[in-house]
mmCIF file of C-alpha atoms and ligand atoms in Angstrom:
data_model
loop_
_atom_site.group_PDB
_atom_site.id
_atom_site.type_symbol
_atom_site.label_atom_id
_atom_site.label_comp_id
_atom_site.label_asym_id
_atom_site.label_seq_id
_atom_site.Cartn_x
_atom_site.Cartn_y
_atom_site.Cartn_z
ATOM 1 C CA MET A 1 -79.447 1.954 33.112
ATOM 2 C CA THR A 2 -77.899 -0.661 35.426
ATOM 3 C CA LYS A 3 -74.470 -1.840 34.302
ATOM 4 C CA ARG A 4 -74.456 -5.528 33.310
ATOM 5 C CA GLY A 5 -72.932 -7.711 36.032
ATOM 6 C CA LEU A 6 -69.792 -9.784 35.610
ATOM 7 C CA PHE A 7 -70.215 -13.295 34.259
ATOM 8 C CA ILE A 8 -67.642 -15.642 35.779
ATOM 9 C CA THR A 9 -67.402 -19.356 35.034
ATOM 10 C CA ILE A 10 -65.492 -22.110 36.822
ATOM 11 C CA GLU A 11 -64.147 -25.094 34.888
ATOM 12 C CA GLY A 12 -62.022 -28.201 35.327
ATOM 13 C CA VAL A 13 -61.986 -31.981 35.199
ATOM 14 C CA GLU A 14 -63.784 -34.131 37.794
ATOM 15 C CA GLY A 15 -62.275 -33.877 41.272
ATOM 16 C CA ALA A 16 -60.338 -30.650 40.560
ATOM 17 C CA GLY A 17 -62.069 -29.024 43.549
ATOM 18 C CA LYS A 18 -64.113 -26.367 41.772
ATOM 19 C CA SER A 19 -67.560 -27.138 43.212
ATOM 20 C CA CYS A 20 -66.359 -27.353 46.816
ATOM 21 C CA ASN A 21 -64.635 -23.959 46.391
ATOM 22 C CA MET A 22 -67.748 -22.218 45.025
ATOM 23 C CA PRO A 23 -68.768 -20.770 48.448
ATOM 24 C CA PHE A 24 -65.200 -19.482 48.987
ATOM 25 C CA ILE A 25 -65.060 -17.906 45.504
ATOM 26 C CA ARG A 26 -68.431 -16.300 46.100
ATOM 27 C CA GLU A 27 -67.277 -14.824 49.402
ATOM 28 C CA CYS A 28 -64.046 -13.500 47.861
ATOM 29 C CA LEU A 29 -65.953 -11.891 44.988
ATOM 30 C CA GLU A 30 -68.451 -10.247 47.340
ATOM 31 C CA GLN A 31 -65.697 -8.884 49.559
ATOM 32 C CA THR A 32 -63.217 -7.880 46.861
ATOM 33 C CA LEU A 33 -65.554 -6.482 44.215
ATOM 34 C CA SER A 34 -68.448 -5.450 46.519
ATOM 35 C CA VAL A 35 -71.001 -7.097 44.227
ATOM 36 C CA SER A 36 -73.927 -9.402 44.883
ATOM 37 C CA VAL A 37 -73.150 -12.851 43.511
ATOM 38 C CA VAL A 38 -75.621 -15.374 42.110
ATOM 39 C CA PRO A 39 -74.058 -18.870 42.254
ATOM 40 C CA THR A 40 -75.361 -21.466 39.832
ATOM 41 C CA ARG A 41 -74.233 -24.521 37.859
ATOM 42 C CA GLU A 42 -74.436 -26.353 34.546
ATOM 43 C CA PRO A 43 -75.957 -28.533 33.455
ATOM 44 C CA GLY A 44 -78.682 -27.243 35.769
ATOM 45 C CA GLY A 45 -79.530 -24.047 37.596
ATOM 46 C CA THR A 46 -83.273 -23.935 36.848
ATOM 47 C CA GLU A 47 -86.081 -26.449 37.260
ATOM 48 C CA VAL A 48 -86.107 -27.543 33.607
ATOM 49 C CA SER A 49 -82.301 -27.498 33.332
ATOM 50 C CA GLU A 50 -81.924 -29.614 36.477
ATOM 51 C CA ALA A 51 -84.397 -32.115 34.979
ATOM 52 C CA ILE A 52 -82.244 -32.240 31.817
ATOM 53 C CA ARG A 53 -79.159 -32.691 34.052
ATOM 54 C CA GLY A 54 -80.845 -35.760 35.552
ATOM 55 C CA VAL A 55 -81.111 -37.292 32.054
ATOM 56 C CA LEU A 56 -77.539 -36.319 31.139
ATOM 57 C CA ILE A 57 -75.792 -37.846 34.135
ATOM 58 C CA SER A 58 -78.064 -40.866 34.659
ATOM 59 C CA ASN A 59 -76.371 -44.258 34.691
ATOM 60 C CA ASP A 60 -79.684 -45.731 33.502
ATOM 61 C CA LEU A 61 -79.196 -44.039 30.099
ATOM 62 C CA PRO A 62 -75.646 -45.066 29.132
ATOM 63 C CA ALA A 63 -76.158 -45.333 25.372
ATOM 64 C CA MET A 64 -76.923 -41.672 24.599
ATOM 65 C CA SER A 65 -75.608 -40.479 21.211
ATOM 66 C CA HIS A 66 -72.919 -37.791 21.318
ATOM 67 C CA ASP A 67 -75.093 -35.383 19.335
ATOM 68 C CA ALA A 68 -78.043 -35.893 21.703
ATOM 69 C CA GLU A 69 -75.718 -35.205 24.634
ATOM 70 C CA LEU A 70 -74.468 -31.974 23.043
ATOM 71 C CA LEU A 71 -77.995 -30.802 22.199
ATOM 72 C CA LEU A 72 -79.252 -31.546 25.721
ATOM 73 C CA MET A 73 -76.353 -29.544 27.195
ATOM 74 C CA PHE A 74 -77.344 -26.584 25.038
ATOM 75 C CA ALA A 75 -81.075 -27.053 25.722
ATOM 76 C CA ALA A 76 -80.363 -26.866 29.453
ATOM 77 C CA ARG A 77 -78.143 -23.821 28.782
ATOM 78 C CA ALA A 78 -80.811 -21.997 26.746
ATOM 79 C CA GLU A 79 -83.271 -22.355 29.629
ATOM 80 C CA HIS A 80 -80.640 -21.359 32.202
ATOM 81 C CA LEU A 81 -79.724 -18.230 30.235
ATOM 82 C CA ASP A 82 -83.348 -17.240 29.733
ATOM 83 C CA LYS A 83 -84.588 -17.808 33.287
ATOM 84 C CA LEU A 84 -81.565 -17.090 35.457
ATOM 85 C CA ILE A 85 -78.276 -15.920 33.926
ATOM 86 C CA ILE A 86 -79.426 -13.069 31.673
ATOM 87 C CA PRO A 87 -81.958 -11.611 34.174
ATOM 88 C CA ALA A 88 -79.354 -11.666 36.965
ATOM 89 C CA LEU A 89 -76.669 -10.024 34.784
ATOM 90 C CA GLU A 90 -79.164 -7.373 33.659
ATOM 91 C CA GLN A 91 -79.964 -6.583 37.291
ATOM 92 C CA GLY A 92 -76.247 -5.934 37.814
ATOM 93 C CA SER A 93 -75.486 -9.116 39.787
ATOM 94 C CA CYS A 94 -72.329 -11.100 39.231
ATOM 95 C CA VAL A 95 -73.209 -14.597 38.001
ATOM 96 C CA LEU A 96 -70.808 -17.303 39.195
ATOM 97 C CA CYS A 97 -71.436 -20.460 37.184
ATOM 98 C CA ASP A 98 -69.932 -23.872 37.980
ATOM 99 C CA ARG A 99 -69.240 -24.985 34.360
ATOM 100 C CA PHE A 100 -70.559 -23.387 31.172
ATOM 101 C CA THR A 101 -69.984 -23.696 27.412
ATOM 102 C CA ASP A 102 -66.250 -24.342 27.733
ATOM 103 C CA ALA A 103 -67.288 -27.657 29.313
ATOM 104 C CA SER A 104 -69.077 -28.478 26.033
ATOM 105 C CA TYR A 105 -65.873 -27.725 24.097
ATOM 106 C CA ALA A 106 -63.843 -29.791 26.588
ATOM 107 C CA TYR A 107 -66.158 -32.807 27.103
ATOM 108 C CA GLN A 108 -68.192 -33.052 23.890
ATOM 109 C CA GLY A 109 -65.377 -31.602 21.724
ATOM 110 C CA GLY A 110 -62.161 -32.812 23.356
ATOM 111 C CA GLY A 111 -63.586 -35.860 25.135
ATOM 112 C CA ARG A 112 -66.146 -37.183 22.627
ATOM 113 C CA GLY A 113 -64.419 -35.848 19.517
ATOM 114 C CA LEU A 114 -67.311 -33.731 18.188
ATOM 115 C CA SER A 115 -66.421 -30.894 15.826
ATOM 116 C CA LEU A 116 -65.496 -27.680 17.644
ATOM 117 C CA ASP A 117 -67.038 -25.701 14.763
ATOM 118 C CA ARG A 118 -70.395 -27.355 15.387
ATOM 119 C CA ILE A 119 -70.151 -26.502 19.066
ATOM 120 C CA ALA A 120 -69.341 -22.907 18.096
ATOM 121 C CA THR A 121 -72.478 -22.866 15.920
ATOM 122 C CA MET A 122 -74.571 -24.001 18.900
ATOM 123 C CA GLU A 123 -72.855 -21.420 21.082
ATOM 124 C CA ARG A 124 -73.821 -18.584 18.706
ATOM 125 C CA PHE A 125 -77.360 -19.925 18.342
ATOM 126 C CA VAL A 126 -78.011 -20.183 22.099
ATOM 127 C CA GLN A 127 -75.909 -17.319 23.459
ATOM 128 C CA GLY A 128 -75.721 -14.723 20.709
ATOM 129 C CA ASP A 129 -72.781 -12.529 21.750
ATOM 130 C CA LEU A 130 -72.854 -13.423 25.445
ATOM 131 C CA ARG A 131 -69.574 -14.943 26.678
ATOM 132 C CA PRO A 132 -68.094 -15.220 30.184
ATOM 133 C CA ASP A 133 -65.982 -12.239 31.255
ATOM 134 C CA TYR A 134 -63.631 -14.507 33.183
ATOM 135 C CA THR A 135 -63.112 -18.255 33.425
ATOM 136 C CA ILE A 136 -61.244 -19.799 36.331
ATOM 137 C CA LEU A 137 -59.775 -23.158 35.339
ATOM 138 C CA PHE A 138 -58.964 -25.609 38.143
ATOM 139 C CA ASP A 139 -56.181 -27.562 36.496
ATOM 140 C CA VAL A 140 -55.102 -30.946 37.783
ATOM 141 C CA GLU A 141 -53.909 -34.171 36.159
ATOM 142 C CA ALA A 142 -56.968 -36.208 35.249
ATOM 143 C CA GLU A 143 -55.707 -39.187 37.224
ATOM 144 C CA ILE A 144 -55.420 -37.179 40.453
ATOM 145 C CA GLY A 145 -58.827 -35.561 39.917
ATOM 146 C CA LEU A 146 -60.559 -38.855 39.234
ATOM 147 C CA ALA A 147 -59.016 -40.482 42.298
ATOM 148 C CA ARG A 148 -60.413 -37.619 44.408
ATOM 149 C CA ALA A 149 -63.822 -37.831 42.700
ATOM 150 C CA LYS A 150 -64.010 -41.576 43.414
ATOM 151 C CA GLY A 151 -63.943 -40.843 47.128
ATOM 152 C CA ARG A 152 -67.128 -38.752 46.773
ATOM 153 C CA GLY A 153 -69.636 -41.544 46.273
ATOM 154 C CA GLU A 154 -71.404 -43.115 43.326
ATOM 155 C CA ALA A 155 -69.942 -42.279 39.906
ATOM 156 C CA ASP A 156 -72.303 -40.610 37.388
ATOM 157 C CA ARG A 157 -72.494 -41.441 33.657
ATOM 158 C CA PHE A 158 -69.482 -39.234 32.797
ATOM 159 C CA GLU A 159 -67.332 -40.515 35.632
ATOM 160 C CA HIS A 160 -67.441 -44.010 34.095
ATOM 161 C CA GLU A 161 -65.385 -42.810 31.124
ATOM 162 C CA ALA A 162 -61.800 -44.073 30.706
ATOM 163 C CA ILE A 163 -58.802 -41.983 31.786
ATOM 164 C CA ASP A 164 -57.992 -41.092 28.135
ATOM 165 C CA PHE A 165 -61.317 -39.294 27.871
ATOM 166 C CA PHE A 166 -60.449 -37.051 30.839
ATOM 167 C CA ASN A 167 -56.913 -36.490 29.529
ATOM 168 C CA ARG A 168 -58.447 -35.155 26.298
ATOM 169 C CA VAL A 169 -60.893 -33.010 28.308
ATOM 170 C CA ARG A 170 -58.006 -31.495 30.268
ATOM 171 C CA GLN A 171 -55.947 -30.850 27.116
ATOM 172 C CA GLN A 172 -58.880 -29.046 25.490
ATOM 173 C CA TYR A 173 -59.280 -26.838 28.577
ATOM 174 C CA LEU A 174 -55.562 -26.012 28.549
ATOM 175 C CA LYS A 175 -55.711 -25.217 24.822
ATOM 176 C CA MET A 176 -58.577 -22.765 25.373
ATOM 177 C CA ALA A 177 -56.742 -21.227 28.332
ATOM 178 C CA VAL A 178 -53.756 -20.482 26.068
ATOM 179 C CA GLU A 179 -55.842 -19.287 23.115
ATOM 180 C CA GLN A 180 -58.086 -17.085 25.282
ATOM 181 C CA SER A 181 -55.570 -16.042 27.901
ATOM 182 C CA GLN A 182 -57.272 -12.681 28.562
ATOM 183 C CA ARG A 183 -60.385 -14.442 29.814
ATOM 184 C CA TYR A 184 -58.757 -17.439 31.514
ATOM 185 C CA ARG A 185 -57.151 -17.650 34.952
ATOM 186 C CA ILE A 186 -55.497 -20.978 35.805
ATOM 187 C CA ILE A 187 -55.417 -22.403 39.315
ATOM 188 C CA ASP A 188 -52.928 -25.192 40.055
ATOM 189 C CA ALA A 189 -55.392 -27.547 41.725
ATOM 190 C CA SER A 190 -52.849 -30.282 42.453
ATOM 191 C CA VAL A 191 -51.749 -28.562 45.677
ATOM 192 C CA GLY A 192 -53.467 -28.522 49.091
ATOM 193 C CA PHE A 193 -56.717 -26.772 49.955
ATOM 194 C CA ASP A 194 -55.083 -23.725 51.613
ATOM 195 C CA GLU A 195 -52.744 -23.110 48.697
ATOM 196 C CA VAL A 196 -55.624 -23.378 46.225
ATOM 197 C CA GLN A 197 -57.555 -20.786 48.223
ATOM 198 C CA GLN A 198 -54.539 -18.463 48.289
ATOM 199 C CA GLN A 199 -54.324 -18.683 44.487
ATOM 200 C CA LEU A 200 -58.050 -17.945 44.278
ATOM 201 C CA ARG A 201 -57.642 -14.861 46.496
ATOM 202 C CA ASP A 202 -54.831 -13.620 44.241
ATOM 203 C CA VAL A 203 -56.798 -14.244 41.043
ATOM 204 C CA ILE A 204 -59.968 -12.592 42.310
ATOM 205 C CA GLY A 205 -57.976 -9.645 43.660
ATOM 206 C CA GLY A 206 -56.743 -9.057 40.094
ATOM 207 C CA LEU A 207 -60.197 -9.024 38.437
ATOM 208 C CA GLN A 208 -61.971 -5.790 37.507
HETATM 209 P P1 TMP B 1 -70.682 -31.784 37.363
HETATM 210 O O1 TMP B 1 -70.982 -33.063 38.088
HETATM 211 O O2 TMP B 1 -69.238 -31.492 37.316
HETATM 212 O O3 TMP B 1 -71.518 -30.687 37.807
HETATM 213 O O4 TMP B 1 -71.108 -31.967 35.826
HETATM 214 C C1 TMP B 1 -71.718 -33.094 35.341
HETATM 215 C C2 TMP B 1 -70.994 -33.579 34.116
HETATM 216 O O5 TMP B 1 -71.441 -32.857 32.966
HETATM 217 C C3 TMP B 1 -69.491 -33.445 34.160
HETATM 218 O O6 TMP B 1 -68.931 -34.713 33.956
HETATM 219 C C4 TMP B 1 -69.160 -32.573 32.980
HETATM 220 C C5 TMP B 1 -70.363 -32.712 32.080
HETATM 221 N N1 TMP B 1 -70.610 -31.563 31.184
HETATM 222 C C6 TMP B 1 -70.428 -31.745 29.818
HETATM 223 O O7 TMP B 1 -70.056 -32.817 29.377
HETATM 224 N N2 TMP B 1 -70.693 -30.697 28.986
HETATM 225 C C7 TMP B 1 -71.147 -29.481 29.435
HETATM 226 O O8 TMP B 1 -71.390 -28.564 28.632
HETATM 227 C C8 TMP B 1 -71.338 -29.321 30.858
HETATM 228 C C9 TMP B 1 -71.845 -28.020 31.382
HETATM 229 C C10 TMP B 1 -71.051 -30.388 31.692
#
């Protein structure tokens, strides 16, 4: 039987630099661990999940209820797990996912104030026992991240939130990183590009 591949997720507030480092992380993983890597993202990653992403981030739908937002995140996740993540892991590939369920704890829990227990119920319902093996958190002050994100073009529905929302998102990520320190690796994303990549090399070199 093929050994299940590693499931690695990347998290952080807007503008922390995670998405633009995905190709670098992929390359490091392939070289260091000699595995084939399937990069993907949430919300999204499959046809249906990308369609749900379109609804979630659309500025034309600003008045979405918090519960509807949470359920859509998990609907997109259920499809992503079924069509892409679980098959790839079962084939022995490493799945590298730009955001996953910790983003629901951080944004819908920390940011929107939804109950973390309810999110945990959804997590069990959609994922069963499956959890990421490692989570790399790009940590940066929300203000710095948002300023960087603003330079990237039109803001999506989430990027219109106030700074307090992103401060709560960041605090929830940091809380999870402390509580689940075996799974989490923290990158100081406030420094320059080269230094971030050096930290990533070090972190990935230490994974098994
Ligand atoms: P992205 O632009 O960083 O890919 O993600 C789109 C937005 O979706 C981002 O603001 C974070 C948000 N998000 C949640 O609120 N909950 C989630 O579970 C996920 C995966 C993303």
